[in-house]
Coordinates of C-alpha atoms and ligand atoms in Angstrom, one line a residue:
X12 CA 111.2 109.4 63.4
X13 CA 107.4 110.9 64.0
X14 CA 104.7 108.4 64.7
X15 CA 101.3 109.5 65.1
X16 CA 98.4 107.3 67.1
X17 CA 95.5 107.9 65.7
X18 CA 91.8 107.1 66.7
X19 CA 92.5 105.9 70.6
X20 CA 91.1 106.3 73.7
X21 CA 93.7 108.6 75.4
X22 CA 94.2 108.4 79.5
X23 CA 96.6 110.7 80.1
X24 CA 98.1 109.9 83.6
X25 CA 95.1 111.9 85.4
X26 CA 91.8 112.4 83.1
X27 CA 90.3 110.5 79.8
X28 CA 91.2 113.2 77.0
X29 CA 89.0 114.5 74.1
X30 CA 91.3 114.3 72.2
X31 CA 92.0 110.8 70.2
X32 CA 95.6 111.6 68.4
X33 CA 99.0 111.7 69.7
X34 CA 102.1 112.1 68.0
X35 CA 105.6 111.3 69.3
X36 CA 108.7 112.8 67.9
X37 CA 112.1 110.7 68.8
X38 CA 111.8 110.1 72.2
X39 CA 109.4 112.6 73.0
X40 CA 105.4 113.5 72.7
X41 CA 105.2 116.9 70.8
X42 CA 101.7 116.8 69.6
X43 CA 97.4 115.6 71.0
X44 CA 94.9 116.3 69.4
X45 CA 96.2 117.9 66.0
X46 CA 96.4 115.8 62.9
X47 CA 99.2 113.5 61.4
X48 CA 102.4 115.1 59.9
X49 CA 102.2 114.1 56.2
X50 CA 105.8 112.3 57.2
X51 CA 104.5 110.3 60.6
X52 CA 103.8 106.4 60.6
X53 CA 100.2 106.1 61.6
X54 CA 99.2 103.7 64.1
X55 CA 95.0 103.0 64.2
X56 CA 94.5 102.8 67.7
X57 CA 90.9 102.3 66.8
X58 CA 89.2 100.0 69.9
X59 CA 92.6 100.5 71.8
X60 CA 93.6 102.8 74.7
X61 CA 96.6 104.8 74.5
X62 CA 97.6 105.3 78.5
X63 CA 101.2 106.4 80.2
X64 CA 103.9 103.7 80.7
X65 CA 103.2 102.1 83.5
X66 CA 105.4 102.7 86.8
X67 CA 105.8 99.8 89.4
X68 CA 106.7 101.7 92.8
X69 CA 108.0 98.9 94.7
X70 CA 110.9 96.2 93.5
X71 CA 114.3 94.7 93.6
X72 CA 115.5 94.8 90.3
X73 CA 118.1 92.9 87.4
X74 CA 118.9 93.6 84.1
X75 CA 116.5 90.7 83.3
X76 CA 113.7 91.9 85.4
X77 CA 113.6 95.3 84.0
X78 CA 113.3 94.0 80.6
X79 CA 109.9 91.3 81.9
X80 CA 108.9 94.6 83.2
X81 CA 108.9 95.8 80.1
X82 CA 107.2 93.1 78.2
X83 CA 104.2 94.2 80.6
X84 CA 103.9 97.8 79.5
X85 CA 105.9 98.8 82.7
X86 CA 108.2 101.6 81.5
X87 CA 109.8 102.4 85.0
X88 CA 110.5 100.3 88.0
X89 CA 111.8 101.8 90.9
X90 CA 114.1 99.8 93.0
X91 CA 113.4 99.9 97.0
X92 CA 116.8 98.5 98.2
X93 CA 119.3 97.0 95.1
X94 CA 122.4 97.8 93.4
X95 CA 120.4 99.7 90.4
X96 CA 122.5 102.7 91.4
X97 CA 125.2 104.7 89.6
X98 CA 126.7 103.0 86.5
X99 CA 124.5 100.1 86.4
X100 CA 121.6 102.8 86.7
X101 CA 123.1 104.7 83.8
X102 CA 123.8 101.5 81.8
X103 CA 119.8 100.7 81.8
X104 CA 118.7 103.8 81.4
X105 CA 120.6 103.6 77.9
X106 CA 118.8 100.7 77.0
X107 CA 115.8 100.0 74.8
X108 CA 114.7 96.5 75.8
X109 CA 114.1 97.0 79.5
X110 CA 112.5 99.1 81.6
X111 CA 114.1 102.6 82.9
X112 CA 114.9 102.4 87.0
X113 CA 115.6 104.8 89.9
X114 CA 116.8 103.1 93.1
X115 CA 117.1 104.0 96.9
X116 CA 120.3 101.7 96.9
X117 CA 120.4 99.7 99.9
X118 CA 118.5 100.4 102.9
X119 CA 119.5 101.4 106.6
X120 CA 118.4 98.5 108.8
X121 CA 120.4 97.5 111.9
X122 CA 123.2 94.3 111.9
X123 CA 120.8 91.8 111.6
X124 CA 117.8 93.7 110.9
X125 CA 115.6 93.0 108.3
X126 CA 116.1 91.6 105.4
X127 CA 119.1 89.2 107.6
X128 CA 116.1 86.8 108.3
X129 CA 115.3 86.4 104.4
X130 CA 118.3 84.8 103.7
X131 CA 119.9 81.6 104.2
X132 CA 122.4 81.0 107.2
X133 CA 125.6 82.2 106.6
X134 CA 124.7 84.8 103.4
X135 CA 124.1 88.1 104.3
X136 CA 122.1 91.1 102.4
X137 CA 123.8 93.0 100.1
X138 CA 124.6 93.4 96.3
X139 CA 127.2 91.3 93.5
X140 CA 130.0 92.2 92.4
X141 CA 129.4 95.4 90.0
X142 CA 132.5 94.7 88.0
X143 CA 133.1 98.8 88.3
X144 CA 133.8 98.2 92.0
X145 CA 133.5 96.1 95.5
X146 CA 129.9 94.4 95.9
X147 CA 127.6 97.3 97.7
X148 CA 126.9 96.4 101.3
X149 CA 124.1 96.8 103.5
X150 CA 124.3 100.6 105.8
X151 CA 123.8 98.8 109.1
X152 CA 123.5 101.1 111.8
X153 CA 121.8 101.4 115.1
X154 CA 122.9 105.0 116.2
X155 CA 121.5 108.4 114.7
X156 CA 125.4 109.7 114.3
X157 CA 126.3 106.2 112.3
X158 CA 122.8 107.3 110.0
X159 CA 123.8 110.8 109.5
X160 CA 127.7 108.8 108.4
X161 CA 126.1 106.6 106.0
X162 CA 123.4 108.5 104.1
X163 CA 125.9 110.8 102.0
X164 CA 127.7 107.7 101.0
X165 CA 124.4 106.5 99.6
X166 CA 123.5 109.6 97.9
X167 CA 127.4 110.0 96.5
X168 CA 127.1 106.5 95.4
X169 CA 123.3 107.1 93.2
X170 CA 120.7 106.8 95.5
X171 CA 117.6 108.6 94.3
X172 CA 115.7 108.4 97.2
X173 CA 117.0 106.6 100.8
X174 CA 115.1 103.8 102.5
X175 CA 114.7 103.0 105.9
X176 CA 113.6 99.3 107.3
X177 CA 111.1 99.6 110.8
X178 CA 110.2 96.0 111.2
X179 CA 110.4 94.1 114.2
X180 CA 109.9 90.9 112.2
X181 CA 106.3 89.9 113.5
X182 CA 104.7 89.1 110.5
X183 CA 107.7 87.6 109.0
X184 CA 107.7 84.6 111.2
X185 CA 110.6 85.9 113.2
X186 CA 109.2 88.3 116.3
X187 CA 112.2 89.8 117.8
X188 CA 114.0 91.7 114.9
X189 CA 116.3 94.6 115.5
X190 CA 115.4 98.2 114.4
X191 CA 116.1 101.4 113.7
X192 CA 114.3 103.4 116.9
X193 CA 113.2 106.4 116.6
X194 CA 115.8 108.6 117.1
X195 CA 117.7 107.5 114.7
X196 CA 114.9 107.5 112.1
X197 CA 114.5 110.5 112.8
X198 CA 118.2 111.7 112.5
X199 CA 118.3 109.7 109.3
X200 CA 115.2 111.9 107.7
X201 CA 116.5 115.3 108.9
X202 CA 120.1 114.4 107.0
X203 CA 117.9 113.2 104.0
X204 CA 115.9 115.9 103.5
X205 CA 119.4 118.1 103.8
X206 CA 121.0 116.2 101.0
X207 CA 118.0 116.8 98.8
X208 CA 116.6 112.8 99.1
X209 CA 112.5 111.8 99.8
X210 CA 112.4 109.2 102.5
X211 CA 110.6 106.0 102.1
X212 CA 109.8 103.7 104.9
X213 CA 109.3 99.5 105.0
X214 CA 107.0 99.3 107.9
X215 CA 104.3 95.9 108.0
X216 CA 103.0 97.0 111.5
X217 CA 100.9 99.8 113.1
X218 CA 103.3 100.6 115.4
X219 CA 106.3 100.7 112.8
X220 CA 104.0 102.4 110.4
X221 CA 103.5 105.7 113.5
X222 CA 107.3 105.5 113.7
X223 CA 108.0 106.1 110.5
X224 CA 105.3 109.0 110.2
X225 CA 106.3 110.4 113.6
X226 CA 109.9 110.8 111.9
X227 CA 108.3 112.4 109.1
X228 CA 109.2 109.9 106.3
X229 CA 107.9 111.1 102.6
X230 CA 106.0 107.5 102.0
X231 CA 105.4 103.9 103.5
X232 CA 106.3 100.8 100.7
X233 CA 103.7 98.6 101.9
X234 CA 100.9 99.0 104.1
X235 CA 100.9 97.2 107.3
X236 CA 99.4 94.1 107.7
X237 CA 99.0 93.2 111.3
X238 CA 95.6 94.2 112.6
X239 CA 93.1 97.0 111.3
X240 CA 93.3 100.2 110.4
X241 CA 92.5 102.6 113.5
X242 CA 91.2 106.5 112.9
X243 CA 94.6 107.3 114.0
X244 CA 96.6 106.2 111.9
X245 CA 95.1 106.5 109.4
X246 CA 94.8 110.1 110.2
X247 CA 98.3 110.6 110.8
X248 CA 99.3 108.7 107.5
X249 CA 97.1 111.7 105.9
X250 CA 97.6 114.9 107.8
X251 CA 101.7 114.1 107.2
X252 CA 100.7 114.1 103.2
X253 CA 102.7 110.3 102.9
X254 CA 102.0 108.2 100.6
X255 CA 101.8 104.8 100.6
X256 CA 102.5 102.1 98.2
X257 CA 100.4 99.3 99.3
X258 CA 101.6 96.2 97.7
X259 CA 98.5 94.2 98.2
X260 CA 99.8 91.2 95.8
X261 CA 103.0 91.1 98.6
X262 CA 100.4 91.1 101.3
X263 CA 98.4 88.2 100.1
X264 CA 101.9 86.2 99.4
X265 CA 102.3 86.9 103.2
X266 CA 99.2 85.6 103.9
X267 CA 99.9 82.5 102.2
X268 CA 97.5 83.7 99.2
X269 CA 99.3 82.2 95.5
X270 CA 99.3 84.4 92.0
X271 CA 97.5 80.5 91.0
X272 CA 94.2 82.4 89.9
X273 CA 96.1 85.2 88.3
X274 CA 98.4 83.2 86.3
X275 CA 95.8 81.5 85.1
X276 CA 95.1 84.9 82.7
X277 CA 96.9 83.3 79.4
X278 CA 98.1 87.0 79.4
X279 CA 100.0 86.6 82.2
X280 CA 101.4 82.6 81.8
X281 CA 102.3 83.0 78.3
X282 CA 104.9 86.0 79.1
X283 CA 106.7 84.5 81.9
X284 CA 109.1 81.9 81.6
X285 CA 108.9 78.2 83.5
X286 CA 110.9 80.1 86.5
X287 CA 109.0 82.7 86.5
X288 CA 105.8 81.3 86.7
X289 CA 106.7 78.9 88.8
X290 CA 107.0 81.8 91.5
X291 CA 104.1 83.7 90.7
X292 CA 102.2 80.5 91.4
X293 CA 103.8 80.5 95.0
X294 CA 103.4 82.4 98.2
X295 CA 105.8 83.6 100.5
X296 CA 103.2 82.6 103.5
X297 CA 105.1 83.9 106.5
X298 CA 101.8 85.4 107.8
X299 CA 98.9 83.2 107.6
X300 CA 97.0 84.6 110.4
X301 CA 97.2 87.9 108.1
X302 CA 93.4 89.0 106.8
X303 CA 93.3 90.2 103.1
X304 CA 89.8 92.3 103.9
X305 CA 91.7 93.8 106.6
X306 CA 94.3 95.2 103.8
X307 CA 91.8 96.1 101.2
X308 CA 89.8 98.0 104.2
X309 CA 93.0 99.9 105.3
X310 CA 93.5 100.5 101.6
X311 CA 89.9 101.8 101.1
X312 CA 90.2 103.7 104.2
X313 CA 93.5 105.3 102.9
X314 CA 92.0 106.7 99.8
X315 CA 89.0 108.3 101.2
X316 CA 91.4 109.9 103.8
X317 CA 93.1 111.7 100.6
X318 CA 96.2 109.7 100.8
X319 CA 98.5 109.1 97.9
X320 CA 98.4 105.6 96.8
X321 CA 101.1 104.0 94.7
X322 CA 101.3 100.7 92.2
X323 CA 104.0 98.5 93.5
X324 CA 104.2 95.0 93.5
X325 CA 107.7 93.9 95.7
X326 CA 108.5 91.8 93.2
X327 CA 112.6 90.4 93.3
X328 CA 113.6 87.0 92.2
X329 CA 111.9 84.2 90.8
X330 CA 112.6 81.7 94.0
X331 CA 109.1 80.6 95.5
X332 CA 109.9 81.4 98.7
X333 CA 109.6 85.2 97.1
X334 CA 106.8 84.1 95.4
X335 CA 103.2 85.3 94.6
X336 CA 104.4 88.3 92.8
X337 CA 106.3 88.8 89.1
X338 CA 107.9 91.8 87.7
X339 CA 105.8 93.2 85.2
X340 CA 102.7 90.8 85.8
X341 CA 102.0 91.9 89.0
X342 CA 101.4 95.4 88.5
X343 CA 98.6 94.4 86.6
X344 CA 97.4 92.4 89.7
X345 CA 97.9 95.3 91.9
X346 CA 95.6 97.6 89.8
X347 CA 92.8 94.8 89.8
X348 CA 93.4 94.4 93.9
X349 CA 93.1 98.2 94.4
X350 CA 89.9 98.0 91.6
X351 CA 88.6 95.5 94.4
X352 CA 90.0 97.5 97.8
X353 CA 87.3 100.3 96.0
X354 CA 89.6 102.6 93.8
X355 CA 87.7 103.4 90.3
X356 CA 89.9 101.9 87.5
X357 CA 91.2 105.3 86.9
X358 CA 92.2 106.4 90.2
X359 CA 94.0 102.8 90.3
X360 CA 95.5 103.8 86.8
X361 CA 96.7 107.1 88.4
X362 CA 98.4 105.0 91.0
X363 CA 100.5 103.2 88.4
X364 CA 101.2 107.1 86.3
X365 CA 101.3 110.3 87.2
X366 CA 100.8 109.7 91.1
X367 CA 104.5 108.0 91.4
X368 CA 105.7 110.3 89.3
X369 CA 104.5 113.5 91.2
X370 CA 105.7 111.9 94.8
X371 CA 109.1 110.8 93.4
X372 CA 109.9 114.0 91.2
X373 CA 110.1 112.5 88.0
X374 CA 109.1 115.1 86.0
X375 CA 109.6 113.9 82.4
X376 CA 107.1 110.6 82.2
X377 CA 103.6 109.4 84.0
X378 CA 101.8 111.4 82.1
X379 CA 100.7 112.2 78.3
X380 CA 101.5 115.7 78.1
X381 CA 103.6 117.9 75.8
X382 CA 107.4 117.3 75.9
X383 CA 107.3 114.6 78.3
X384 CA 109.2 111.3 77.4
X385 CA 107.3 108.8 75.3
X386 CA 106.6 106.2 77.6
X387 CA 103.0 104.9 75.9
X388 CA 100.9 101.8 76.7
X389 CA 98.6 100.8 74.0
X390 CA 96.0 98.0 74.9
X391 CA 92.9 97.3 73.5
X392 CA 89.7 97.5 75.1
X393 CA 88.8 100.3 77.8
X394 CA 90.8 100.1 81.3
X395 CA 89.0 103.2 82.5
X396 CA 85.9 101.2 82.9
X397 CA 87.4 97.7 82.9
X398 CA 90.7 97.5 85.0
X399 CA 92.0 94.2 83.4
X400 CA 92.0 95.3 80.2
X401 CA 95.2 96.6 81.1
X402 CA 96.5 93.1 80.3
X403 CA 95.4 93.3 76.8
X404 CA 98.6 94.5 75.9
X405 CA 99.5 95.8 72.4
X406 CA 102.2 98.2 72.3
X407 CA 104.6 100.0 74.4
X408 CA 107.0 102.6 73.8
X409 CA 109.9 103.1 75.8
X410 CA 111.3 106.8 75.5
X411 CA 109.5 106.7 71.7
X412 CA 111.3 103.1 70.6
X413 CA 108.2 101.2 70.6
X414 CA 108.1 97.2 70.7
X415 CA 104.8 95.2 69.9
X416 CA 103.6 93.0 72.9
Ligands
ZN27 ZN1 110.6 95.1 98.9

């Protein structure tokens, strides 16, 4: 089947086109610029804006997620720490109504490290039951040797990328946590790069942050949160070349700020059921003496340094206690926060395409380009000049099946 978009606005992952036509062939764009086939359906994208899928670098994912994600535009979600690995990877990938996922599997973290303190007494972090197989388990180690043991077991069993957790649990209420030192982060990045894996690092401090860097991790899934940005680091976050995906919207949950004002947008509320909303309307607020300027100043500071910035929301389940963030919605959010940290709406539009793309080598999608995958976002209005516009969502197609929105 050949359908042809006609008369849009094109953003295509990096620039605003010339060009207003693009035609997708199956699952895949194979024409912009050039006219209609006398065979294509024509869409009249006339008002609209015809922009990448949208790629939310930071979650924990279901089947039931991915496909919220989906209602939001968001074509790809990739997983940082979750049993979206292997079969159940493959299994999603083969499936129209949600969103496509890459996954890091679980993440290395000492025996009680976090996320231990997340859960309630007595349960432990780790995965369900896959039905092909025992319930994944957390890699706890504490010794470079036991990191170098675990990390081809996660690459044998799917993990795209590998994670590692540096966070002595000071802004999560519980000072004190166990983790990984640097030795062993830095035995686990060495036997990452060997096996062919990007390294991504959850650090909410300064100090975990260097660690992480000093190892020579590829990219940082949040930005940390406990006191402002220094030259230094900053620096070092740039002349490594990380990037960093600063999950503001998770930040402000910290802080004790709610999604209330977000999921006020009718856009948002009437795509999320009772559950769902119910969470976005809640905060995690573990960190109340946390300062949102501070973020959207390190975050400012960031992207004048050059460094990579990536759309990622940290959304999981719909419990309040996770709350602030939902899948889908709060990528939207995100681009409006990094709108507000100081990012023009298309470099925050680049951070939700072809930036994650480029940093985690998925070649195919994040951008419109010839012979990419038809991942599209139709919305009408302009979100290269007005970021929320994003939210005026029309269309999406997902690898050229496209559903109305
Ligand atoms: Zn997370």
């Amino acid at each position: 089947m050949t359908t042809t978009i006609i008369n849009a606005r094109i953003f295509d992952g990096q620039h605003v086109l010339d060009s207003t036509t693009v035609t997708i062939e199956g699952d895949r764009i194979v024409d912009i610029g050039g006219p209609a086939p006398a065979h294509a359906e024509v869409v009249d994208a006339r008002g609209a804006t015809l922009l990448p899928g949208l790629i939310d670098a930071h979650v924990h994912t279901s089947v039931p997620a991915l496909a919220q994600a989906l209602r939001f535009g968001v074509t790809t979600e990739l997983e940082m720490q979750g049993a979206m690995t292997g079969d159940a990877q493959r299994r999603a990938s083969e499936n129209s109504d949600i969103a496509d996922v890459r996954s890091s599997g679980f993440a290395l973290t000492p025996p009680g490290g976090h996320p231990s303190e997340l859960f309630p007494a007595g349960e432990r972090p780790g995965g369900p039951p896959r039905g092909d197989g025992p319930a994944p388990v957390m890699p706890f180690v504490t010794t470079p040797e036991e990191a170098v043991t675990w990390i081809p077991r996660l690459v044998e069993a799917g993990s795209d990328y590998i994670k590692v957790m540096v966070d002595d649990g000071t802004v999560e209420g519980h000072p004190g946590l166990p983790y990984l030192d640097q030795p062993t982060l830095d035995a686990a990045v060495i036997e990452a790069h060997r096996l062919g894996r990007i390294v991504v690092a959850h650090a909410l401090t300064v100090d975990a942050t260097a660690s992480a860097v000093q190892a020579g991790v590829d990219g940082l899934t949040h930005v940390f949160m406990d006191r402002p940005h220094t030259p230094e680091i900053i620096a070092a976050l740039a002349d490594a070349k990380a990037f960093v995906v600063p999950c503001i919207v998770l930040d402000a949950s910290m802080m004790g700020l709610t999604g209330e004002a977000f999921a006020e947008d009718v856009r948002v509320s009437s795509r999320l059921d009772p559950a769902w909303l119910a969470a976005l309307r809640s905060s995690i607020a573990r960190y109340p003496a946390g300062r949102l300027d501070d973020v959207l100043a390190t975050v400012a500071a960031l992207h004048r340094a050059g460094v990579d910035l990536l759309v990622g929301s940290d959304a999981s389940v719909p419990v309040p206690y996770l709350g602030g963030v939902a899948h889908g919605a709060s990528v939207h959010h995100e681009l409006q926060l990094l709108v507000r940290a100081g990012l023009t709406p298309v470099e925050a539009l680049r951070a939700a395409t072809s930036v994650p793309a480029r940093r985690f080598g998925l070649d195919d999608r994040g951008r419109i380009a010839l012979g990419l995958r038809a991942d599209l976002l139709l919305v009408d209005g302009d979100p290269t000049t007005d970021i929320s516009d994003t939210l005026a969502l029309r269309t999406v197609w997902r690898a050229g099946v496209a559903r109305s929105l």
